[in-house]
XYZ file of C-alpha atoms in Angstrom:
726
model
C -0.021 60.632 10.053
C -3.652 60.425 10.398
C -4.946 59.636 13.954
C -8.411 57.992 14.057
C -9.884 56.700 17.595
C -9.880 52.828 18.204
C -13.754 53.015 18.294
C -14.126 54.220 14.850
C -15.138 51.286 12.543
C -15.007 50.635 8.974
C -17.928 52.109 6.519
C -20.200 49.772 4.570
C -18.583 48.377 1.696
C -19.445 50.505 -1.410
C -19.736 49.122 -4.851
C -19.842 51.153 -8.103
C -22.772 51.763 -10.357
C -25.922 49.219 -10.642
C -26.808 46.139 -12.564
C -26.430 48.239 -16.057
C -22.954 49.251 -15.017
C -21.921 45.484 -14.196
C -23.403 44.199 -17.505
C -21.867 47.156 -19.458
C -18.254 45.842 -17.654
C -18.792 42.332 -18.492
C -19.632 43.194 -22.159
C -16.347 45.429 -22.364
C -14.472 42.518 -20.929
C -15.687 40.039 -23.465
C -14.920 42.405 -26.191
C -11.536 43.392 -24.558
C -10.774 39.500 -24.832
C -12.211 38.646 -28.031
C -9.995 41.631 -29.579
C -6.827 40.497 -27.520
C -7.067 37.156 -29.027
C -8.174 37.925 -32.044
C -5.094 37.110 -34.193
C -5.195 33.634 -32.781
C -8.719 33.253 -33.287
C -8.663 34.395 -36.987
C -5.909 31.595 -37.392
C -7.914 28.858 -35.574
C -10.860 29.838 -38.053
C -8.531 29.855 -40.989
C -7.210 26.604 -40.180
C -10.584 24.992 -39.745
C -11.446 26.163 -43.110
C -8.581 24.962 -44.862
C -9.128 21.671 -43.148
C -12.779 21.429 -44.316
C -11.832 22.621 -47.890
C -8.985 19.772 -48.015
C -11.492 17.151 -46.540
C -14.271 18.155 -48.744
C -12.017 18.357 -52.050
C -9.600 15.743 -51.548
C -11.147 13.048 -49.080
C -15.113 13.143 -49.038
C -16.702 11.980 -51.949
C -20.675 11.636 -52.804
C -22.792 8.865 -51.064
C -25.269 7.135 -53.428
C -28.569 5.560 -52.423
C -30.400 2.416 -53.803
C -33.919 1.922 -53.026
C -36.213 -1.032 -53.101
C -39.564 -2.040 -51.885
C -41.203 -5.171 -50.173
C -44.835 -5.944 -50.203
C -46.004 -8.172 -47.273
C -49.149 -10.337 -47.558
C -49.803 -12.288 -44.594
C -51.732 -11.223 -41.391
C -50.573 -11.016 -37.870
C -51.924 -14.286 -37.218
C -49.681 -15.949 -39.924
C -46.388 -14.658 -38.264
C -43.673 -17.157 -38.600
C -42.336 -18.918 -35.431
C -38.903 -18.746 -34.236
C -39.022 -22.561 -33.746
C -37.975 -23.533 -37.009
C -35.520 -26.319 -37.686
C -31.773 -25.949 -38.045
C -32.101 -22.336 -37.761
C -33.858 -22.228 -34.620
C -30.905 -20.699 -32.780
C -31.120 -17.368 -34.787
C -33.774 -15.349 -33.293
C -35.106 -13.391 -36.533
C -38.755 -13.030 -35.646
C -41.249 -12.097 -32.792
C -44.425 -13.834 -32.253
C -45.991 -10.836 -30.566
C -45.326 -8.397 -33.199
C -47.050 -7.925 -36.835
C -45.805 -9.643 -39.738
C -44.628 -6.541 -41.480
C -42.193 -5.873 -38.311
C -41.197 -9.568 -38.290
C -39.811 -9.164 -41.936
C -38.054 -6.212 -41.039
C -36.233 -7.948 -38.142
C -35.388 -10.867 -40.505
C -34.028 -8.392 -43.040
C -31.602 -7.120 -40.231
C -30.126 -10.771 -39.481
C -26.509 -10.352 -39.335
C -26.436 -14.003 -40.981
C -27.598 -12.366 -44.484
C -25.045 -9.878 -44.135
C -22.237 -12.246 -43.450
C -23.440 -14.459 -46.716
C -23.308 -11.295 -48.856
C -19.819 -10.323 -47.814
C -18.678 -14.010 -48.320
C -20.491 -14.009 -51.624
C -19.303 -10.607 -52.820
C -15.721 -11.051 -51.121
C -16.002 -7.536 -49.433
C -13.751 -8.533 -47.004
C -10.722 -8.391 -49.255
C -8.918 -5.312 -49.855
C -10.421 -3.004 -52.569
C -8.736 -2.802 -55.835
C -8.930 0.741 -56.950
C -7.983 2.188 -59.993
C -4.851 4.083 -60.703
C -5.743 8.158 -60.723
C -5.454 10.171 -63.841
C -4.575 13.539 -63.822
C -3.169 16.057 -61.094
C -6.247 16.310 -59.076
C -6.879 12.837 -59.143
C -3.565 12.068 -57.770
C -4.064 14.989 -55.056
C -7.332 13.144 -53.959
C -5.827 9.900 -53.833
C -2.874 11.182 -51.716
C -5.452 13.245 -49.425
C -7.335 9.984 -49.130
C -4.471 7.599 -48.308
C -3.182 10.609 -45.516
C -6.731 10.731 -44.039
C -7.036 6.751 -43.950
C -3.642 6.281 -42.496
C -4.330 8.960 -39.643
C -7.940 7.022 -38.848
C -5.912 3.698 -38.564
C -3.110 5.369 -36.195
C -5.965 6.699 -34.042
C -7.404 3.075 -34.150
C -4.364 1.788 -33.546
C -3.805 4.033 -30.485
C -7.199 3.353 -28.927
C -6.888 -0.342 -29.380
C -3.590 -0.259 -27.468
C -4.723 1.551 -24.574
C -8.263 -0.540 -24.457
C -10.629 1.976 -25.642
C -11.554 0.287 -28.755
C -12.105 -3.309 -29.636
C -9.920 -4.564 -32.815
C -12.096 -5.730 -35.788
C -11.305 -7.758 -38.764
C -11.901 -6.428 -42.189
C -15.222 -8.464 -42.854
C -16.451 -7.397 -39.340
C -15.868 -3.866 -40.107
C -17.476 -4.019 -43.508
C -20.336 -5.674 -41.922
C -21.000 -3.138 -39.538
C -20.744 -0.245 -41.792
C -23.419 -2.124 -44.025
C -25.376 -2.394 -41.188
C -25.285 1.109 -40.375
C -25.885 1.976 -44.215
C -29.240 -0.333 -44.245
C -32.194 1.946 -43.810
C -35.716 -0.182 -43.090
C -38.871 2.248 -43.106
C -42.386 1.664 -42.755
C -45.302 3.735 -42.810
C -47.865 3.134 -39.858
C -50.495 0.765 -41.195
C -48.750 -0.119 -44.328
C -47.605 -3.431 -45.449
C -44.828 -2.031 -47.887
C -41.351 -2.064 -46.353
C -38.899 0.548 -47.869
C -35.325 -0.596 -48.295
C -32.428 1.772 -48.782
C -28.693 1.462 -48.787
C -26.108 4.318 -48.842
C -22.620 3.563 -50.342
C -19.831 5.592 -51.605
C -19.751 3.929 -55.063
C -22.926 4.140 -57.243
C -22.654 0.803 -58.956
C -21.656 -1.015 -56.079
C -24.515 0.658 -53.778
C -26.993 -0.934 -56.510
C -25.159 -4.313 -56.701
C -25.162 -4.611 -53.045
C -29.137 -3.993 -52.558
C -29.725 -6.489 -55.209
C -27.672 -9.281 -54.023
C -28.556 -8.681 -50.620
C -32.549 -8.896 -51.488
C -31.701 -12.074 -53.451
C -30.005 -13.611 -50.304
C -33.023 -12.837 -48.120
C -35.619 -14.469 -50.362
C -33.524 -17.392 -50.862
C -32.524 -17.762 -47.175
C -36.472 -17.075 -46.104
C -37.779 -19.875 -48.639
C -34.967 -22.334 -47.115
C -36.226 -21.820 -43.831
C -40.133 -22.054 -44.794
C -39.408 -25.052 -46.807
C -37.345 -27.057 -44.186
C -39.261 -30.249 -42.934
C -36.515 -31.255 -40.104
C -38.452 -29.226 -37.282
C -40.751 -31.829 -36.434
C -38.521 -34.648 -36.468
C -35.880 -32.449 -34.318
C -39.126 -31.740 -31.638
C -40.038 -35.337 -31.669
C -36.726 -36.807 -30.798
C -36.271 -34.244 -28.199
C -39.626 -34.933 -26.901
C -38.838 -38.907 -26.739
C -35.483 -38.030 -25.012
C -37.511 -36.015 -22.493
C -39.918 -38.962 -21.631
C -37.120 -41.407 -21.339
C -35.391 -39.281 -18.745
C -38.832 -39.047 -16.967
C -39.287 -42.528 -16.665
C -35.899 -43.294 -15.857
C -36.135 -41.035 -12.896
C -39.657 -42.581 -11.850
C -37.881 -45.945 -11.853
C -34.979 -44.629 -9.753
C -37.345 -43.272 -7.502
C -39.307 -46.409 -6.874
C -36.001 -48.257 -6.009
C -35.043 -45.773 -3.410
C -38.476 -45.819 -1.849
C -38.319 -49.658 -1.712
C -34.795 -49.656 -0.062
C -35.734 -47.043 2.705
C -39.340 -47.882 3.180
C -40.551 -44.271 2.088
C -43.925 -43.751 0.551
C -45.083 -40.335 1.389
C -42.813 -37.876 3.412
C -45.484 -35.197 3.780
C -47.672 -38.074 5.779
C -44.973 -39.788 7.803
C -43.200 -36.989 8.813
C -45.732 -35.209 11.205
C -46.333 -38.609 12.761
C -42.715 -39.030 13.950
C -42.665 -35.467 15.007
C -46.049 -36.009 16.963
C -44.458 -39.201 18.562
C -41.209 -37.332 19.366
C -43.429 -34.635 21.177
C -45.259 -37.067 23.111
C -42.413 -38.847 24.565
C -40.717 -35.661 25.266
C -43.609 -34.486 27.386
C -43.819 -38.201 29.087
C -39.960 -37.719 30.211
C -40.697 -34.225 31.592
C -43.623 -35.810 33.683
C -41.781 -38.457 34.773
C -38.765 -36.403 35.757
C -41.069 -34.177 37.885
C -42.374 -37.095 39.671
C -38.813 -38.516 40.512
C -38.228 -35.018 41.667
C -41.011 -34.643 44.010
C -40.419 -38.241 45.371
C -36.735 -37.449 46.017
C -38.079 -34.189 48.208
C -40.221 -36.199 50.109
C -37.869 -38.955 50.756
C -35.129 -36.219 51.888
C -37.660 -34.420 53.858
C -38.947 -37.599 55.762
C -34.955 -38.263 56.681
C -34.602 -34.949 58.091
C -37.616 -35.133 60.394
C -36.373 -38.670 61.542
C -32.815 -36.957 62.185
C -34.168 -34.125 64.058
C -36.502 -36.366 66.213
C -33.288 -38.531 67.007
C -31.279 -35.368 68.135
C -34.231 -33.998 70.273
C -35.505 -37.448 71.799
C -38.798 -36.528 70.658
C -40.889 -37.191 67.402
C -42.477 -34.274 64.912
C -45.558 -35.054 63.143
C -45.191 -36.110 59.540
C -47.299 -33.735 57.026
C -49.400 -36.292 55.020
C -50.631 -33.545 52.488
C -47.291 -33.511 50.318
C -47.924 -37.199 49.321
C -49.757 -37.571 45.801
C -53.063 -39.666 45.884
C -51.789 -42.835 44.961
C -48.808 -43.139 47.170
C -48.569 -46.189 49.457
C -47.881 -43.912 52.499
C -51.331 -42.814 52.704
C -52.530 -46.230 53.868
C -50.799 -45.470 57.154
C -52.811 -42.306 57.564
C -55.433 -43.715 60.165
C -52.817 -45.225 62.336
C -50.837 -42.403 62.350
C -53.665 -40.155 62.884
C -54.875 -42.299 65.770
C -51.243 -42.505 67.723
C -50.631 -38.519 67.078
C -54.108 -37.728 68.689
C -53.451 -40.235 71.864
C -49.729 -38.426 72.235
C -51.620 -34.980 72.447
C -54.099 -36.346 74.815
C -51.191 -37.728 77.159
C -49.181 -34.809 77.188
C -52.247 -32.588 78.603
C -51.815 -34.771 82.071
C -48.231 -35.844 81.540
C -44.690 -34.547 80.898
C -42.869 -35.542 77.769
C -40.900 -38.113 79.474
C -43.837 -40.273 80.920
C -43.706 -43.958 80.022
C -47.089 -43.727 78.334
C -45.934 -40.641 76.076
C -42.660 -42.385 75.305
C -44.560 -45.704 74.235
C -46.646 -43.470 71.595
C -43.713 -41.688 70.399
C -41.913 -45.127 69.822
C -44.778 -46.244 67.876
C -45.145 -43.285 65.871
C -41.078 -43.759 65.296
C -41.781 -47.402 63.941
C -44.612 -46.000 61.496
C -42.168 -43.414 60.336
C -39.368 -45.892 59.468
C -41.748 -48.031 58.033
C -42.927 -45.042 55.997
C -39.483 -43.831 55.036
C -38.754 -47.659 53.448
C -41.836 -47.274 51.474
C -40.638 -43.868 50.044
C -37.339 -45.080 49.129
C -38.991 -47.923 47.224
C -41.193 -45.526 45.416
C -38.250 -43.416 44.352
C -36.629 -46.512 42.892
C -39.641 -47.283 41.007
C -39.600 -43.584 39.767
C -36.216 -43.681 38.563
C -36.784 -46.982 36.580
C -39.856 -45.309 34.883
C -37.732 -42.199 34.024
C -35.046 -44.199 32.236
C -37.835 -46.210 30.280
C -39.233 -42.908 29.105
C -35.769 -41.378 28.257
C -34.968 -44.581 26.149
C -38.212 -43.960 24.198
C -37.181 -40.347 23.407
C -33.822 -41.478 22.212
C -35.379 -43.993 19.932
C -38.027 -41.758 18.585
C -35.337 -38.893 17.618
C -33.251 -41.805 16.097
C -35.915 -42.836 13.886
C -36.669 -39.235 13.155
C -33.307 -38.434 12.150
C -33.029 -41.502 9.883
C -36.180 -40.852 7.942
C -35.198 -37.058 7.514
C -31.652 -38.158 5.994
C -33.613 -40.642 3.673
C -36.233 -38.043 3.006
C -33.530 -35.471 1.623
C -32.476 -38.210 -1.023
C -35.993 -38.718 -1.727
C -36.853 -34.734 -2.318
C -33.683 -34.500 -4.528
C -35.164 -37.535 -6.549
C -38.571 -35.664 -6.568
C -37.035 -32.360 -7.980
C -35.221 -34.357 -10.604
C -38.691 -35.901 -11.783
C -40.256 -32.324 -11.591
C -37.690 -30.980 -14.115
C -37.848 -34.131 -16.318
C -41.655 -33.790 -16.404
C -41.338 -29.925 -17.259
C -38.939 -30.534 -20.022
C -41.326 -33.374 -21.240
C -44.423 -31.052 -21.412
C -42.390 -28.243 -22.935
C -41.181 -30.785 -25.853
C -44.731 -31.809 -26.267
C -46.272 -28.157 -26.491
C -43.457 -27.131 -29.001
C -44.025 -30.121 -31.038
C -47.682 -29.459 -31.400
C -46.900 -25.714 -32.393
C -44.625 -26.919 -34.989
C -47.164 -29.369 -36.435
C -49.716 -26.214 -36.617
C -47.168 -24.130 -38.219
C -46.543 -26.843 -40.869
C -49.799 -26.165 -42.538
C -48.741 -22.644 -43.256
C -45.581 -23.335 -45.178
C -46.725 -23.316 -48.763
C -48.853 -19.986 -48.298
C -45.476 -18.288 -46.461
C -43.365 -19.161 -49.593
C -44.999 -16.325 -51.491
C -45.915 -13.872 -48.634
C -43.452 -11.359 -49.289
C -42.853 -10.073 -52.753
C -40.076 -7.448 -54.180
C -42.612 -4.844 -55.835
C -39.762 -2.644 -56.523
C -36.086 -3.741 -57.149
C -32.989 -1.730 -56.969
C -32.656 0.870 -59.838
C -30.009 0.829 -62.126
C -28.669 4.086 -60.998
C -28.184 5.110 -57.402
C -29.434 8.611 -56.180
C -26.702 11.250 -54.966
C -27.281 11.916 -51.196
C -25.620 14.127 -48.517
C -24.760 17.495 -47.900
C -23.343 20.081 -50.647
C -20.130 21.154 -50.316
C -20.917 24.652 -50.026
C -23.582 24.270 -47.107
C -20.858 22.051 -45.486
C -18.139 24.506 -45.642
C -20.589 26.879 -43.744
C -21.094 24.713 -41.157
C -17.158 23.648 -40.938
C -16.625 27.763 -40.759
C -19.308 28.029 -37.910
C -17.703 24.931 -35.926
C -14.644 26.730 -36.312
C -15.616 29.922 -34.996
C -16.970 28.327 -32.056
C -13.588 26.382 -31.478
C -11.797 29.655 -31.853
C -14.055 31.377 -29.183
C -13.150 28.197 -26.912
C -9.422 28.525 -27.662
C -9.755 32.360 -26.493
C -11.457 31.479 -23.345
C -9.205 28.451 -22.430
C -6.215 30.820 -23.097
C -7.929 33.723 -21.149
C -8.407 31.466 -17.994
C -5.002 29.940 -17.889
C -3.428 33.187 -18.830
C -4.482 35.231 -15.947
C -4.148 38.704 -17.567
C -7.040 40.640 -18.593
C -5.357 44.181 -18.752
C -2.367 46.198 -18.772
C -1.076 48.422 -16.044
C -2.413 51.338 -17.934
C -5.982 49.892 -17.668
C -5.713 49.085 -14.173
C -4.358 52.673 -13.260
C -7.260 54.136 -15.114
C -9.716 51.769 -13.452
C -8.567 52.404 -9.934
C -7.856 55.893 -10.332
C -4.154 55.471 -8.832
C -0.699 55.652 -10.311
C 1.344 52.530 -11.087
C 3.961 52.476 -8.732
C 5.657 49.269 -10.220
C 4.706 46.187 -12.370
C 6.197 42.809 -11.830
C 6.810 40.683 -15.006
C 4.470 37.518 -15.448
C 6.006 34.581 -13.801
C 4.583 31.164 -13.140
C 6.067 29.411 -10.230
C 8.542 30.810 -7.783
C 10.942 33.624 -8.889
C 14.560 33.869 -7.962
C 15.011 37.063 -8.386
C 18.914 37.794 -7.810
C 19.847 34.304 -9.053
C 21.976 34.211 -12.143
C 20.588 31.031 -13.367
C 16.880 32.160 -13.717
C 16.447 33.476 -16.955
C 13.261 35.833 -15.859
C 15.586 37.328 -13.102
C 17.126 40.330 -14.961
C 13.665 41.831 -15.912
C 12.177 41.137 -12.573
C 15.090 42.603 -10.819
C 14.828 45.859 -12.768
C 11.040 46.150 -12.168
C 11.892 45.701 -8.247
C 14.731 48.023 -8.156
C 12.455 50.534 -9.947
C 9.666 49.947 -7.489
C 12.215 50.499 -4.535
C 13.291 53.891 -6.338
C 9.797 54.824 -6.586
C 8.809 54.132 -3.123
C 12.085 55.571 -1.549
C 11.466 58.845 -3.358
C 8.142 59.197 -2.166
C 9.186 58.497 1.553
C 12.116 60.928 1.639
C 12.613 62.465 4.867
C 14.575 62.783 8.115
C 12.113 60.765 10.363
C 11.326 57.278 10.131
C 8.677 56.481 7.686
C 5.833 53.592 8.045
C 4.850 52.185 4.672
C 1.818 49.779 4.984
C 1.385 47.325 2.074
C -2.193 46.472 1.632
C -4.364 44.135 -0.608
C -8.179 43.301 -0.793
C -7.737 39.472 -0.684
C -5.183 37.360 0.875
C -3.994 36.074 -2.470
C -3.034 39.366 -3.837
C 0.686 38.893 -3.050
C 1.503 41.427 -0.391
C 3.785 39.146 1.432
C 5.688 38.772 -2.104
C 5.915 42.643 -2.477
C 6.822 43.292 1.178
C 9.590 40.656 0.932
C 10.985 42.281 -2.472
C 10.587 45.865 -0.832
C 12.566 44.856 2.379
C 15.397 42.863 0.540
C 15.747 45.415 -2.144
C 16.091 48.687 0.136
C 18.611 46.432 2.084
C 20.639 46.013 -1.004
C 20.393 49.792 -1.714
C 21.915 50.727 1.209
C 18.932 51.824 3.223
C 19.683 52.269 7.117
C 18.205 49.077 8.951
C 14.890 48.638 7.076
C 12.535 46.820 9.480
C 9.823 44.335 8.173
C 7.091 43.535 10.725
C 3.517 41.679 10.707
C 2.428 39.174 8.242
C 3.725 35.926 7.068
C 6.636 37.508 5.151
C 9.034 37.622 8.304
C 9.044 33.888 8.799
C 9.279 33.133 5.429
C 12.503 35.509 5.188
C 14.020 33.916 8.276
C 13.797 30.556 7.080
C 15.379 31.378 3.780
C 18.141 33.308 5.489
C 18.895 30.370 7.636
C 19.014 27.899 4.696
C 21.134 30.290 2.751
C 23.420 30.515 5.769
C 23.247 34.241 6.523
C 23.993 35.713 9.705
C 21.102 36.189 12.145
C 21.637 38.042 15.355
C 18.346 38.774 17.640
C 18.124 42.133 19.099
C 17.612 42.982 22.825
C 14.241 43.703 24.046
C 12.905 46.846 25.146
C 9.922 47.796 27.502
C 8.090 49.941 24.841
C 8.206 47.352 22.284
C 4.745 45.770 21.427
C 4.230 42.503 23.241
C 5.096 39.290 21.556
C 7.395 41.008 19.205
C 10.963 39.905 18.427
C 13.293 41.587 16.323
C 16.182 39.961 14.294
C 18.926 41.425 12.312
C 19.362 39.727 9.071
C 22.990 40.722 7.667
C 23.761 44.402 8.272
C 20.847 46.264 7.065
C 17.779 44.445 7.355
C 15.856 43.735 10.565
C 12.631 41.566 10.764
C 9.825 41.371 13.273
C 8.532 38.267 14.150
C 5.284 37.652 16.400
C 5.328 34.951 19.134
C 1.297 34.513 18.960
C -0.989 35.711 16.376
C -2.954 37.474 18.816
C -0.217 39.581 19.541
C -0.149 40.878 15.822
C -3.779 41.668 15.994
C -3.151 43.688 19.024
C -0.254 45.536 17.161
C -2.222 46.281 14.338
C -5.290 47.354 16.673
C -3.194 49.875 18.570
C -0.765 50.919 15.763
C 2.344 51.071 17.891
C 4.716 51.133 14.692
C 6.311 54.413 15.790
C 7.578 53.450 19.134
C 11.260 54.265 19.791
C 12.643 50.810 20.421
C 10.949 49.833 17.169
C 12.165 52.698 15.021
C 15.682 52.236 16.294
C 18.022 53.824 13.567
C 15.743 52.510 10.590
C 14.424 54.987 7.970
C 11.590 52.766 6.780
C 8.950 50.350 8.515
C 7.312 47.824 6.320
C 3.985 46.720 7.730
C 2.518 43.580 5.730
C -0.922 44.000 6.448
C -3.745 41.361 6.516
C -6.393 41.393 4.065
C -8.484 44.754 3.772
C -11.643 42.760 3.419
C -11.046 39.929 5.960
C -9.740 41.935 9.011
C -10.943 45.145 10.591
C -7.814 46.182 11.991
C -6.142 46.231 8.791
C -7.986 49.553 7.122
C -7.345 51.320 10.493
C -3.543 50.182 10.521
C -3.258 51.587 7.058
C -4.741 54.883 8.002
C -2.124 55.431 10.687
C 0.699 54.615 8.457
C 2.618 57.401 6.432
C 2.016 56.177 3.281
C 0.012 52.769 1.914
C 1.139 50.525 -1.265
C -1.960 48.674 -2.631
C -1.021 45.623 -4.317
C -3.382 44.101 -6.807
C -3.053 40.625 -8.580
C -2.899 40.853 -12.346
C -6.181 39.764 -13.990
C -8.172 40.475 -11.045
C -7.919 44.184 -10.143
C -11.330 45.206 -11.857
C -13.255 43.325 -9.405
C -15.485 44.951 -7.085
C -13.779 43.939 -3.902
C -10.485 46.057 -5.063
C -12.790 48.985 -5.499
C -14.484 48.470 -2.262
C -10.926 48.246 -0.296
C -9.805 51.389 -1.968
C -13.073 53.319 -1.199
C -12.504 52.296 2.762
C -9.015 53.239 2.682
C -10.304 56.828 1.062
C -13.203 56.894 3.737
C -10.692 56.568 6.621
C -8.331 59.439 5.078
C -5.557 56.925 3.902
C -4.892 57.736 0.231
C -2.653 55.009 -1.420
C 0.627 56.575 -3.014
C -0.076 53.937 -5.821
C -0.622 50.357 -6.559
C 1.713 47.778 -7.838
C 0.515 45.308 -10.551
C 1.788 41.662 -9.347
C 2.259 39.010 -11.813
C 4.572 36.884 -9.963
C 3.193 33.483 -8.259
C 5.958 33.427 -5.587
C 8.941 35.215 -4.608
C 12.296 33.616 -3.205
C 15.352 35.567 -2.709
C 18.119 33.569 -4.155
C 21.017 34.820 -1.731
C 21.090 37.657 0.880
C 24.556 39.288 0.557
C 25.711 41.778 2.582
C 24.960 45.269 1.438
C 27.732 47.695 0.613
């Protein structure tokens, strides 16, 4: 068992070869895929060619093209207008285009196609002649089968809502519109009209009849004289509507006394603002007057309590206040009181006489202030009533103005309709002068030929195209099969690529594999393969002492847990003494399966030399499973390499260690280097990747040469039953 210091790290990952080798490996892989699926690809190509031959010989016929030419002799200024009589709802021309483009738009009119289908009864089922000869009958049968398949596919699309159902007339109209080809060279007044149709005689007939319907329709449109009468009637109706709205608007103005809302509304708003400002001013004066009255009352109260008079400040009264008329008398009395206080006390008769006079003047002043407050209250009420009256008048005006504005909008719309009708009538009158000239503007200079021209791809080139498409389809088939199959190489190729012996190959299986179950059909083959793997590993680890086997893989999804569980369970079934399975997620999965199946579980007693966090549980008689209380404990176990401690070995002959991925955990390669042997697990189809080679080289660099590898094709492993080993 190789012992390396814990301080030793992993070497840098090595990859084989350079860019040329990668390109060569990719090319070899592609060639292997091609040759692997070559029979199926050949079958796909053969089926495609046979279907193409059947379609070309039995279903597809030749298309025939009928050609004609039209000469347009009008200029851009003579372009017909779309505002013409009873057909003005069909927009078939554009005023801003040239005359040639306008005639091409008229040829694409659906009304012409509808008339053609109605005249020739193309909407009715086609009466086909009875075929003669064996080839004719086969061709009729192939055509009927192809048409039935198309009808079935259309029915399914219509049922799921992916296609709109069409009547036969609508379908024929759509096909005719797609088959009609209009072409015009830049700067030329000649329009080339072509029609492609399966039947030669029918192609010529359809094109000739279509041009006749076009010329007749055009003549009927330009010769019609009802457009001026129609527009005149519309103009008169618009004028009557305008007059009715004007009369209704005049009646409304008289009833609500509204003439011009734009001039009256600002006046009412200005009156409302002025009334509100006057109310605010009167409220402010009333507030000041009340404050002066309250202040004078407080002064009189303090004077009565203190038996002396305090001076009243006259600067707080407004200039127009009647209280200012008593200012000279109060000033004189105050001066005399101050003069007497110089030589007399406050209780002297002279001083008390002066203060009595001041008190009398103050009472008179208080009465005057009270009267002033009452006057201001009345003035404020008057201002508030004015604000209410102006606001009410403004609201009434706004309510009546809303109805007036609605009438005004109706009048504007009626006036716009009248002006538009007047304008259109003038345009129609201007156009009427060009009618006679327009009847001969377009001339058919080349009618449809008596015979159609066969067109379309020849059958031999089309067969080559079908073969090429079949080859592309076959390549796609091989690629899809390879992606979903997941098998690129066999076990021998993997052994040659990795340079390791193949210890075992688990058969292919999608989903969980019930290995020891009688109900699973793939179980016998998998059971034999796993038994062989158990025998191989047991022979390689033969000896008296306990052997430690590390099961490793490059990635987490290679299947190490599956193989570890299979080996542990298989060795227990073959009578190996107390096989131990520790680390990884396999231990928990095995305990859960054993608990669900009712197998006896016995926790083993702990020991001081056991790694911290490791709990041993006996499953049955010959299998011991170690589980970790915390993930950090498992990482510590891997770093320190305590797989050979006496309590962990017990009486076991083999200890299996399910390692984490070699490319993801640095402790995994070190733990593998301390084991007696290492078994590399490779997922089928991924073994040629560079990560497998890098993981293998890292193990070899640490001195851990794997005893072999297991090619795993099973997605998951579940033991059906954990019976007691005898």
